[in-house]
PDB file of C-alpha atoms and ligand atoms in Angstrom:
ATOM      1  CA  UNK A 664      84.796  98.508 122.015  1.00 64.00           C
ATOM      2  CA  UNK A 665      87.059 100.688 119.931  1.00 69.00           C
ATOM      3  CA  UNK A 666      85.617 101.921 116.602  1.00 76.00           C
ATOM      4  CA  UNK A 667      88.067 100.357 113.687  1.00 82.00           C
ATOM      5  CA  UNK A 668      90.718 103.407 112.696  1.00 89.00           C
ATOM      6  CA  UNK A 669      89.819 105.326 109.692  1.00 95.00           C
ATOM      7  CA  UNK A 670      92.399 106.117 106.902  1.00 97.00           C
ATOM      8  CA  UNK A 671      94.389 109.320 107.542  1.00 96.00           C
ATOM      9  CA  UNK A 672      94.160 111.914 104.264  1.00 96.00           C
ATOM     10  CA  UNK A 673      96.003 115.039 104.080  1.00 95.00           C
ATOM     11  CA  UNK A 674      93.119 117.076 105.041  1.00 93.00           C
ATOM     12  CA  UNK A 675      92.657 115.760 108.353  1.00 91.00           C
ATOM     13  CA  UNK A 676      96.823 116.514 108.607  1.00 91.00           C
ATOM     14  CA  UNK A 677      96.011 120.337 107.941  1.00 91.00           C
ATOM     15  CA  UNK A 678      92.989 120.042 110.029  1.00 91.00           C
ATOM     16  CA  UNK A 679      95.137 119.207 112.842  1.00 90.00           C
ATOM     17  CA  UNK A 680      97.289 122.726 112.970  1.00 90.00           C
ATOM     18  CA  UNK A 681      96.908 124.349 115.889  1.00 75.00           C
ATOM     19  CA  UNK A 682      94.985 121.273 117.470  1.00 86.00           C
ATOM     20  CA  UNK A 683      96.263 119.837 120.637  1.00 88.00           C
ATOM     21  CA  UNK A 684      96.471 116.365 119.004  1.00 93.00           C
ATOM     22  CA  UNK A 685     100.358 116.352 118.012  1.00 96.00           C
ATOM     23  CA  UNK A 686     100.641 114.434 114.615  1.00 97.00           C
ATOM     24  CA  UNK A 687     102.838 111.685 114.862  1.00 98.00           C
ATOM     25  CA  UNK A 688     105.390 109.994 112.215  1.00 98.00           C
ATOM     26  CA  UNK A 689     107.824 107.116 112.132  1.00 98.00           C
ATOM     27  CA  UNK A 690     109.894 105.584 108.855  1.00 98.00           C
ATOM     28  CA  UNK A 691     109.452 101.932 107.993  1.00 98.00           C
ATOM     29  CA  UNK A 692     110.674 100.386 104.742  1.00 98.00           C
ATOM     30  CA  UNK A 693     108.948  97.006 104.498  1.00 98.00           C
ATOM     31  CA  UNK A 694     105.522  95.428 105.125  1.00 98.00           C
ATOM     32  CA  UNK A 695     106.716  93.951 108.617  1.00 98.00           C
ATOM     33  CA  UNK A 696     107.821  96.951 109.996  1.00 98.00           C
ATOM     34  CA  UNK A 697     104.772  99.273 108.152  1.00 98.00           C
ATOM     35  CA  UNK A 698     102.268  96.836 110.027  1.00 98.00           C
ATOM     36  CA  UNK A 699     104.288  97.195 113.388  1.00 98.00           C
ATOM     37  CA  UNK A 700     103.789 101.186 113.234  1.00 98.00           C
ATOM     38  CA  UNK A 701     100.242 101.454 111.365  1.00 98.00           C
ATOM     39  CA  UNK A 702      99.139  98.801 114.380  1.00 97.00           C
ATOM     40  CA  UNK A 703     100.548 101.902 116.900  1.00 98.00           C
ATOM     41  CA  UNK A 704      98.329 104.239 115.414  1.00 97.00           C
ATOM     42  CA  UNK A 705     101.077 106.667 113.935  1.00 98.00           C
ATOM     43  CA  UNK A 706      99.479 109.078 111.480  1.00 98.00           C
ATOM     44  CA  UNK A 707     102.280 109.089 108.749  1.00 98.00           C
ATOM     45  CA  UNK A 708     104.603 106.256 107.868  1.00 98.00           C
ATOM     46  CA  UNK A 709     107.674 108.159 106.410  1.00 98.00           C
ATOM     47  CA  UNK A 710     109.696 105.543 103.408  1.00 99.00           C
ATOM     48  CA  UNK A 711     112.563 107.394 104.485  1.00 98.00           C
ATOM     49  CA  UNK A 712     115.923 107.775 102.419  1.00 98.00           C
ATOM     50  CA  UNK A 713     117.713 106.774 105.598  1.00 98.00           C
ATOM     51  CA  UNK A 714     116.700 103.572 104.123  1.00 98.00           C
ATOM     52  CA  UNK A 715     120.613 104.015 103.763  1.00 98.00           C
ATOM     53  CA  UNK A 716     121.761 104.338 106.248  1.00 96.00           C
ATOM     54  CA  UNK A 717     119.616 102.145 108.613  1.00 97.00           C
ATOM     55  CA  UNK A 718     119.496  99.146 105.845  1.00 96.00           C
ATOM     56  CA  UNK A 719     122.074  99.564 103.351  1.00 97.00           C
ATOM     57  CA  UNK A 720     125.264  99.959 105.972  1.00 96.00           C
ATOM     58  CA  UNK A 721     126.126 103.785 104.335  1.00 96.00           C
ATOM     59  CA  UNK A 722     126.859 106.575 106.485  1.00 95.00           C
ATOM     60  CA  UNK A 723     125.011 109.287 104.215  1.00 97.00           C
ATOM     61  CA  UNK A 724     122.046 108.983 102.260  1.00 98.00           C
ATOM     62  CA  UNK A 725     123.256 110.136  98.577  1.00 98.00           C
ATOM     63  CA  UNK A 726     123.454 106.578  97.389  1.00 98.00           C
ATOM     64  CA  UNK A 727     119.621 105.668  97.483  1.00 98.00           C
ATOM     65  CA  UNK A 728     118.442 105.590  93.683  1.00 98.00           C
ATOM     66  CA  UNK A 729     114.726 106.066  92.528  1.00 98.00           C
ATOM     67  CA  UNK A 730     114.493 102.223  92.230  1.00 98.00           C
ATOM     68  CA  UNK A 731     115.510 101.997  95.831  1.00 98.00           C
ATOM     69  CA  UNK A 732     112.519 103.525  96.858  1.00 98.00           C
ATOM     70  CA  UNK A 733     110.180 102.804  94.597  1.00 98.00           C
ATOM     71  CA  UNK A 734     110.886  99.132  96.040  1.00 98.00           C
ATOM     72  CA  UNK A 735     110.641 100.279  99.450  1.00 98.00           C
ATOM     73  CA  UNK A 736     107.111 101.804  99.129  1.00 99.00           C
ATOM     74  CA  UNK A 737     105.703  98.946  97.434  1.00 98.00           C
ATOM     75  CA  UNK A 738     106.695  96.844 100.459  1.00 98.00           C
ATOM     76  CA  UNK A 739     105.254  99.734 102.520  1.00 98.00           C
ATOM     77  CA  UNK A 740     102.136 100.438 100.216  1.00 98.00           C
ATOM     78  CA  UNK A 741     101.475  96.322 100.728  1.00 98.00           C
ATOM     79  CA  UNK A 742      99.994  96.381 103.875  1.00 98.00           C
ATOM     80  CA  UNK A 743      97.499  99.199 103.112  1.00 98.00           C
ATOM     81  CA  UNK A 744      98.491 101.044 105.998  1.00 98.00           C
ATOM     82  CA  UNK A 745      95.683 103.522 107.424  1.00 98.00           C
ATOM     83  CA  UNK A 746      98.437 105.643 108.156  1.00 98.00           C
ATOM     84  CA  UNK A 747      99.263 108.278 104.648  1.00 98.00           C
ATOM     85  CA  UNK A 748     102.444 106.737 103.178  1.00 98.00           C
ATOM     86  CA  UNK A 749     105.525 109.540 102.636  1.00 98.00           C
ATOM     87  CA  UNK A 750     107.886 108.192  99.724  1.00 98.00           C
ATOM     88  CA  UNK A 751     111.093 110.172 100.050  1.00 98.00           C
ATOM     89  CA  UNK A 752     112.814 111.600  97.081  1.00 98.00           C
ATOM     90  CA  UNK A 753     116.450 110.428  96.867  1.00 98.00           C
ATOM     91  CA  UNK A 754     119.602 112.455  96.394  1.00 98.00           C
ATOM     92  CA  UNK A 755     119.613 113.337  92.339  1.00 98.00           C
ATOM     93  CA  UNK A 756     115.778 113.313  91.598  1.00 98.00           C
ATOM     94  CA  UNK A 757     114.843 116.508  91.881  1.00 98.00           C
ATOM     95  CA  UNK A 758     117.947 118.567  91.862  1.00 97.00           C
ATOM     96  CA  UNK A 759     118.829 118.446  88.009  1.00 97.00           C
ATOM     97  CA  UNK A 760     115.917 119.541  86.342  1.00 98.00           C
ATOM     98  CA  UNK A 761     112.024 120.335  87.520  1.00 98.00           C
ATOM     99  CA  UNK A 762     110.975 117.884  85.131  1.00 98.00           C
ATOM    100  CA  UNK A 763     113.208 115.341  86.553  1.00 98.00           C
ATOM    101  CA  UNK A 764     110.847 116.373  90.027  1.00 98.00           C
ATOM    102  CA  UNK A 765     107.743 115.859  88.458  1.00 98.00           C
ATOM    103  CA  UNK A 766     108.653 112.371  87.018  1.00 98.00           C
ATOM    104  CA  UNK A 767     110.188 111.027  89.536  1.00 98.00           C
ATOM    105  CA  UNK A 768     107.255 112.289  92.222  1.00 98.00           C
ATOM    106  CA  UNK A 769     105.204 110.550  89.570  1.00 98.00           C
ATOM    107  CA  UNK A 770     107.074 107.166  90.039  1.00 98.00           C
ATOM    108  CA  UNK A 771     106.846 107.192  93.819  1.00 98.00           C
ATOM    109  CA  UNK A 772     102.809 107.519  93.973  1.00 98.00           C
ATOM    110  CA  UNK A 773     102.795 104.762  91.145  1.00 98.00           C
ATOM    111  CA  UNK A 774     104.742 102.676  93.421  1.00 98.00           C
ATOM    112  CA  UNK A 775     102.320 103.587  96.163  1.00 98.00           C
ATOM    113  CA  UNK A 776     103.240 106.854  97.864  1.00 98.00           C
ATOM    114  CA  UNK A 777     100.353 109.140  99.134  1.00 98.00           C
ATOM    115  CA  UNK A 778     102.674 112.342  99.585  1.00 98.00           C
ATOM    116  CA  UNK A 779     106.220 112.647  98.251  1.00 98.00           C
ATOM    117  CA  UNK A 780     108.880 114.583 100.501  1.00 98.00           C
ATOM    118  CA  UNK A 781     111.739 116.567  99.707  1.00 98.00           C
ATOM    119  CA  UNK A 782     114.788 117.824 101.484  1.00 98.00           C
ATOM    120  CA  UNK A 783     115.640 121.912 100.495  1.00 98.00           C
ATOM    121  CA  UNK A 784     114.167 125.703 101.165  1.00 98.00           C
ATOM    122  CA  UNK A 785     114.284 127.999  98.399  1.00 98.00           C
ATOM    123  CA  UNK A 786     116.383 126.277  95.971  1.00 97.00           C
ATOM    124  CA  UNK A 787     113.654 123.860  95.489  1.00 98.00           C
ATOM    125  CA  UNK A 788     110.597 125.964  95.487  1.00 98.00           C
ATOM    126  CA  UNK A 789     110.565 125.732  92.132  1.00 98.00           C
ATOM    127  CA  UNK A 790     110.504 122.288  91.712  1.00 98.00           C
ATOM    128  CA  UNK A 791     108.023 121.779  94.481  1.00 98.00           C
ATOM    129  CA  UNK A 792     105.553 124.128  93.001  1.00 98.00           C
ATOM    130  CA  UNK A 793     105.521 121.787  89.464  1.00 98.00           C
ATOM    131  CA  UNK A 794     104.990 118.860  91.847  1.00 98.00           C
ATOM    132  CA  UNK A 795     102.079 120.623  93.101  1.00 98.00           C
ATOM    133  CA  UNK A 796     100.390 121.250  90.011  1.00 98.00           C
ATOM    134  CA  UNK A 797     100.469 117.563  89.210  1.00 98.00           C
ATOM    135  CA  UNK A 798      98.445 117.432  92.257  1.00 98.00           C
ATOM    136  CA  UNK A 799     100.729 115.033  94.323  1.00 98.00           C
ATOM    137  CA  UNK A 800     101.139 116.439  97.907  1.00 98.00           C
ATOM    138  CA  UNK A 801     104.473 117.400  98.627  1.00 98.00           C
ATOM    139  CA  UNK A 802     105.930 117.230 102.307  1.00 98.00           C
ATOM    140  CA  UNK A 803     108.632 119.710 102.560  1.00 98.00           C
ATOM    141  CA  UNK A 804     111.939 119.563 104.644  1.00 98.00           C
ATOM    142  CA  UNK A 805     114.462 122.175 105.858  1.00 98.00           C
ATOM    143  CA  UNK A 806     117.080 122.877 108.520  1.00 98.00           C
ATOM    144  CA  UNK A 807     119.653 120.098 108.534  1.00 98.00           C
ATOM    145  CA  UNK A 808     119.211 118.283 105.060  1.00 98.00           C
ATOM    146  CA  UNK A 809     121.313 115.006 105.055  1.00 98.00           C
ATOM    147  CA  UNK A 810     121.229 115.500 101.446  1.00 98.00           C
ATOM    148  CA  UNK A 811     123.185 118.201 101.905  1.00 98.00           C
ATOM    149  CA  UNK A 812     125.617 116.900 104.016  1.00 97.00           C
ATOM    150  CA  UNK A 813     128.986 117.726 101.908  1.00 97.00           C
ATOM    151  CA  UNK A 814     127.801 121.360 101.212  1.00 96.00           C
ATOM    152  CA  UNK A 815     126.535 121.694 105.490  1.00 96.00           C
ATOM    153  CA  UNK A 816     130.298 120.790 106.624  1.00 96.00           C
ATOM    154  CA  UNK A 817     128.583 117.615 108.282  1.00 96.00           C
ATOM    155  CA  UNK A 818     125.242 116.643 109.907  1.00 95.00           C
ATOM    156  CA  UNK A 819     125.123 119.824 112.506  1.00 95.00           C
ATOM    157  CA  UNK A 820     122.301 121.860 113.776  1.00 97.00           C
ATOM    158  CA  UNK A 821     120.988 124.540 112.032  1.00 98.00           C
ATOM    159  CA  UNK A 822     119.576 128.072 112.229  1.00 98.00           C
ATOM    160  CA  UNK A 823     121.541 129.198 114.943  1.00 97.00           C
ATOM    161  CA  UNK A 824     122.431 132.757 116.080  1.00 97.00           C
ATOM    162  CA  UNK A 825     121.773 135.318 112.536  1.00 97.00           C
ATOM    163  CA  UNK A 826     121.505 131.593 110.386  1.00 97.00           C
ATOM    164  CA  UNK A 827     117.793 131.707 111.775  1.00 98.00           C
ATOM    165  CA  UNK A 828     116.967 133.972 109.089  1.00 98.00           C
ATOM    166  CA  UNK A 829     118.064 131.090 106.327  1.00 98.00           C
ATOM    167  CA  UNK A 830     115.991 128.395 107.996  1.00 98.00           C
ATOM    168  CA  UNK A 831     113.048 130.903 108.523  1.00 98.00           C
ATOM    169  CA  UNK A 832     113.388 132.119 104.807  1.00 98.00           C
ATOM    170  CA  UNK A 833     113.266 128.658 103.560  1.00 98.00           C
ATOM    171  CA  UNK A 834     109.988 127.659 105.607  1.00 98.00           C
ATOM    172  CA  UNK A 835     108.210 130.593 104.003  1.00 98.00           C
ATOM    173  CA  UNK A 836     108.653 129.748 100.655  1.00 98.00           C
ATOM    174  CA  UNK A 837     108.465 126.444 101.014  1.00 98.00           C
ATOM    175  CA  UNK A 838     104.584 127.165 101.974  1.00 98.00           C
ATOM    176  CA  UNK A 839     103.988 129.491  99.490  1.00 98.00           C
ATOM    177  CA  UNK A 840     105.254 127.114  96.756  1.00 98.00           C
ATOM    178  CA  UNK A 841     102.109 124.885  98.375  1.00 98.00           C
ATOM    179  CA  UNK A 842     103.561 122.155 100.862  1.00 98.00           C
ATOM    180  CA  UNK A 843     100.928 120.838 102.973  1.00 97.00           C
ATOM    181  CA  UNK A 844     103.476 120.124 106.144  1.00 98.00           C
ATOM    182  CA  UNK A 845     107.649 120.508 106.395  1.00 98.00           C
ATOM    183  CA  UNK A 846     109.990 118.948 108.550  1.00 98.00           C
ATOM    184  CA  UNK A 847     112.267 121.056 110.700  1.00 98.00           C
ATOM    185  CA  UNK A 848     115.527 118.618 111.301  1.00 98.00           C
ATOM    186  CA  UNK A 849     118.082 119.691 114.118  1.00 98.00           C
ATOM    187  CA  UNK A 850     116.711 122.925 114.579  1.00 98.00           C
ATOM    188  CA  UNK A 851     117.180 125.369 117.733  1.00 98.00           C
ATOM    189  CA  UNK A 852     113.942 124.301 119.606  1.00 98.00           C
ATOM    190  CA  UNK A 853     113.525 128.283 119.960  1.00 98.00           C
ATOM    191  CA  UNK A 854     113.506 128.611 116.020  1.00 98.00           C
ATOM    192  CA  UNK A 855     111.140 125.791 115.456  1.00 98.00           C
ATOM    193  CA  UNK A 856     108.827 127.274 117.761  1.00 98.00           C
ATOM    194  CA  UNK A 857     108.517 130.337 116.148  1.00 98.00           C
ATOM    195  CA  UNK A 858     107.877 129.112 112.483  1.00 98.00           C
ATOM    196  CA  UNK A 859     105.772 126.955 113.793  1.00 97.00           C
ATOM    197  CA  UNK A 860     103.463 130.079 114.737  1.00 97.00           C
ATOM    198  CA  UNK A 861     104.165 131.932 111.931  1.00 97.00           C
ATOM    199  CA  UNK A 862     102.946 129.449 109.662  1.00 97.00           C
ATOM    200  CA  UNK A 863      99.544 127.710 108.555  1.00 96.00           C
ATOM    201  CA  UNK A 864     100.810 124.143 107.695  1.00 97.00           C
ATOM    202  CA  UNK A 865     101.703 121.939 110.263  1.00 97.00           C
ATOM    203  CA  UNK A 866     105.432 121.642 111.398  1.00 98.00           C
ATOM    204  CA  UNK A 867     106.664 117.962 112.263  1.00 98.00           C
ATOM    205  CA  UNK A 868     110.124 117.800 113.871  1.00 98.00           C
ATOM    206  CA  UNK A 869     112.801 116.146 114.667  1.00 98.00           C
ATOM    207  CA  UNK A 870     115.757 117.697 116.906  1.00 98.00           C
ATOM    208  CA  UNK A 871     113.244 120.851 116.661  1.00 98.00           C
ATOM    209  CA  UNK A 872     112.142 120.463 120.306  1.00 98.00           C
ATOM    210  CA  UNK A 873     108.614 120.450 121.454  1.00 97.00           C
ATOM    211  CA  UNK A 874     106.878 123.109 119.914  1.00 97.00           C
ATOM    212  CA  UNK A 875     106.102 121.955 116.112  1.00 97.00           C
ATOM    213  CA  UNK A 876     102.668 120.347 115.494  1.00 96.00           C
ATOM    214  CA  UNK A 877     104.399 116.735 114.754  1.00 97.00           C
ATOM    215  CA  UNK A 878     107.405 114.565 115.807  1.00 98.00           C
ATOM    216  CA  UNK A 879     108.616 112.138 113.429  1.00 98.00           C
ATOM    217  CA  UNK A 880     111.678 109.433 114.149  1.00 98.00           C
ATOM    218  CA  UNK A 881     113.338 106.764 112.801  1.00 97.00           C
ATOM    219  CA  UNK A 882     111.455 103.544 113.995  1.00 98.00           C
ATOM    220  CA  UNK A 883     114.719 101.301 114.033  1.00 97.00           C
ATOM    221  CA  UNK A 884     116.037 104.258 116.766  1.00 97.00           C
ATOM    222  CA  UNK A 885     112.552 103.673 118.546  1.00 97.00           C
ATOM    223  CA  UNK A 886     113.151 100.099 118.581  1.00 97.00           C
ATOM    224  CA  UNK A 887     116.941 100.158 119.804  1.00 96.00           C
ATOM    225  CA  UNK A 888     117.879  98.050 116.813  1.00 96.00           C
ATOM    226  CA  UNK A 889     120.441 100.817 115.544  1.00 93.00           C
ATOM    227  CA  UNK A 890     123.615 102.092 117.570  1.00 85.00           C
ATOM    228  CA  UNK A 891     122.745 105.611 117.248  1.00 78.00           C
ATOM    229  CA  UNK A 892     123.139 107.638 120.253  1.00 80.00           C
ATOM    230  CA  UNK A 893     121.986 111.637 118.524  1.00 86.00           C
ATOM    231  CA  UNK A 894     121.072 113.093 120.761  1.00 90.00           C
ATOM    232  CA  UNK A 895     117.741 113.454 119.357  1.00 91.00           C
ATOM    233  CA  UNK A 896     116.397 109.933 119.003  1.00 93.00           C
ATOM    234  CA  UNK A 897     115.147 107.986 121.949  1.00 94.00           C
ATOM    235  CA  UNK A 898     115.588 104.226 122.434  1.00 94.00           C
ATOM    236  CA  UNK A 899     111.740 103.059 123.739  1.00 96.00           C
ATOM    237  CA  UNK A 900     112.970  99.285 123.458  1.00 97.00           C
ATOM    238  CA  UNK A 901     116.297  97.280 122.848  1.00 96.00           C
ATOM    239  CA  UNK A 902     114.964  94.827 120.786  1.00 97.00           C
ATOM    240  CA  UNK A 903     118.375  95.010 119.747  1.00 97.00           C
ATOM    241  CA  UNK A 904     119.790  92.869 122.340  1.00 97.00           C
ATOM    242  CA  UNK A 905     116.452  90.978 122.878  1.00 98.00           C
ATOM    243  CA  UNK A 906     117.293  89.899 118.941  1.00 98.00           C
ATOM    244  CA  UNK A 907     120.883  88.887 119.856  1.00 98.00           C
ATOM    245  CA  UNK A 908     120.256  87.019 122.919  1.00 98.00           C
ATOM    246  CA  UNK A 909     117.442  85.017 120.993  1.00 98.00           C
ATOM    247  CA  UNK A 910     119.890  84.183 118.100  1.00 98.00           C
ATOM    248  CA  UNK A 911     122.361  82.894 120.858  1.00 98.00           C
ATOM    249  CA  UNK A 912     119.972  80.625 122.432  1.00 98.00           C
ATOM    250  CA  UNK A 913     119.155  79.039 118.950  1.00 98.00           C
ATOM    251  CA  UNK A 914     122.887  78.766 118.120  1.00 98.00           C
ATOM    252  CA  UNK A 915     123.370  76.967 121.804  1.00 98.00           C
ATOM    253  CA  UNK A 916     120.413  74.870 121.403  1.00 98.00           C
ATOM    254  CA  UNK A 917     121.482  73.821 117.708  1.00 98.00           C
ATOM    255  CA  UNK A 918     124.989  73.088 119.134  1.00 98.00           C
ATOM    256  CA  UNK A 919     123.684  71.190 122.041  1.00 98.00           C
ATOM    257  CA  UNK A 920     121.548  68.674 120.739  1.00 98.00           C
ATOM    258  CA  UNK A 921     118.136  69.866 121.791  1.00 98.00           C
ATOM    259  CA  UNK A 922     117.120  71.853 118.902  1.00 98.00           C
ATOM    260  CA  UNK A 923     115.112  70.776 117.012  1.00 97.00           C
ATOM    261  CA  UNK A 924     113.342  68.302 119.385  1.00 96.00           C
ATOM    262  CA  UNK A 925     110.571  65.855 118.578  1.00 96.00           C
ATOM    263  CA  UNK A 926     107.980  68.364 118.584  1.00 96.00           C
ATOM    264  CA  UNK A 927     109.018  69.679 115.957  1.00 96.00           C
ATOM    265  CA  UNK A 928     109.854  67.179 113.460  1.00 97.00           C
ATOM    266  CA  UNK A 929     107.614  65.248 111.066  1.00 97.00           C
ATOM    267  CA  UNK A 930     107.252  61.505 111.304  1.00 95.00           C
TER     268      UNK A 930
HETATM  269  O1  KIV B 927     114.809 109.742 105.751  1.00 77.40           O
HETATM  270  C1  KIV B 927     114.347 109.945 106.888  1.00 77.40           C
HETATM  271  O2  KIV B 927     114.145 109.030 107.693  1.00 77.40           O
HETATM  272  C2  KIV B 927     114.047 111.328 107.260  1.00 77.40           C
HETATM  273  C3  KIV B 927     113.660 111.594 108.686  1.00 77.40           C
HETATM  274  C4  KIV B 927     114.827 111.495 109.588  1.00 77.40           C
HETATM  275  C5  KIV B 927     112.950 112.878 108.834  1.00 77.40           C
HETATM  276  O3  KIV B 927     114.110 112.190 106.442  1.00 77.40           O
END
C-alpha cells in the first residue's frame, strides 16, 4: 500500500534542483478542478491569471482584478490541496508602486496562496525583493510575459538570437532579488537550458523545452477542454468533446421522452 502524500513546502521545491525528479505544475481555479490535479500528484497548483482567458472569454490577461483572484484561490485553497498553491498577481498590482506589491501579495496568502507569482525581470526586482522581506515566497516569471503583451508586439517567443542576453539578465536578478523558482515562458529551448545551469533555483517551463527543472501547463489545455492549438500545450484528453456528446445525449433523451424515467423520480 501507498504511504498517504505529504504536503509539498517550498523547501522540498529547492531541494529538488538538480534532482532527477522534474517538478511538475498545472493551473486550476476552483475546488473541482484543484482536487482533479492534487489527486494526480502535481507538486504546484498554479491560480493562474489565464483565469482570463480560459474562464472569462478574454483574449489577454490585463482584465483580471485582485478580487478575481483572491476568489479564485479561496476556491483553490478549499480543498487543502497537498500540492503548494501559486496565487498569480494580476496586471496592475505590482506595477504602480512596491507598496502596492506588498499589499496585494498580502491579500493573496490571506485568501489562501502559499507563494505569490509575478510576471517581469529587472523592472520588478524591486518589488519582488519587498515581497520577500514580508516573508511570502515569490515565484518569478520571465521570457514571454502575457502581461506584457501590448509592449512584446504580441504573444511571441523570446530570447532569441542577441535578445538572449535580456532574458538571461532578467533570470539573474530575479534570483538575487530572492525568488525561490521562475518560469521561463516561450523561450528558445537552447536558452532555457543554459539558465537553467547557471542558476541555483529551480527553472519550471513552459515553451522552454526540456531542460528546466519543472514543466507547468494549463490544465484546461491538458484536458482538451480549450481550442488552443500553441504549439506548446499538449491535449492528453478531449474531454472536450466527451462533454459535448454527453450534453447531446441528455438534450435527445429530454426531447424523446425517456429522460427522466421512473428510476429516477419520487413517488
Ligand atoms: O497564468 C498562467 O496560467 C501562467 C502559466 C501559463 C505559466 O502564468
Amino acid at each position: 500500500m501507498s504511504s498517504p502524500r505529504v504536503k509539498v513546502l517550498v523547501p522540498h521545491l529547492i531541494e529538488r534542483k538538480n534532482s532527477s525528479e522534474v517538478l511538475t505544475m498545472v493551473t486550476a481555479y476552483d475546488s473541482t478542478f484543484a482536487s482533479i490535479v492534487d489527486e494526480a500528484g502535481v507538486d504546484l497548483i498554479l491560480v493562474g491569471d489565464s483565469v482570463a482567458t480560459v474562464m472569462q472569454g478574454q483574449k489577454t490577461t490585463l482584465c483580471v482584478s485582485m478580487e478575481h483572484m483572491e476568489y479564485h484561490v479561496q476556491m483553490v485553497a478549499s480543498v487543502k490541496p497537498k500540492a503548494l498553491i501559486v496565487g498569480d498577481m494580476p496586471f496592475g498590482s505590482y506595477q504602480a508602486s512596491v507598496k502596492d506589491a506588498v499589499r496585494n501579495a498580502i491579500r493573496l496568502v490571506k485568501a489562501g496562496a502559499e507563494i505569490v507569482k509575478l510576471e517581469g525581470g529587472v523592472h520588478v526586482q524591486e518589488a519582488i525583493e519587498a515581497i520577500v522581506r514580508a516573508d511570502i515566497p515569490v515565484m518569478g516569471h520571465i521570457g514571454l510575459t502575457p502581461q506584457s503583451v501590448h509592449a512584446l508586439g504580441g504573444f511571441k517567443v523570446q530570447g532569441r538570437g542577441d535578445d538572449a542576453a535580456r532574458v538571461i539578465e532578467d533570470a539573474k536578478a530575479l534570483a538575487a532579488a530572492g525568488v525561490f523558482a521562475i518560469i521561463l515562458e516561450a523561450v528558445p529551448a537552447s536558452l532555457a537550458a543554459q539558465i537553467t545551469a547557471q542558476l541555483s533555483i529551480p527553472t519550471i517551463g513552459i515553451g522552454a523545452g526540456p531542460d528546466c527543472d519543472g514543466q507547468v501547463l494549463v490544465l484546461h489545455d491538458i484536458l482538451g477542454l480549450t481550442q488552443n492549438t500553441l504549439k506548446f500545450t499538449r491535449k492528453y484528453a478531449d474531454i472536450r468533446s466527451t462533454s459535448v456528446d454527453a450534453c447531446k445525449q441528455f438534450v435527445a433523451e429530454v426531447r424523446n421522452g425517456s429522460w427522466p424515467d421512473d428510476d429516477h423520480s419520487f413517488h
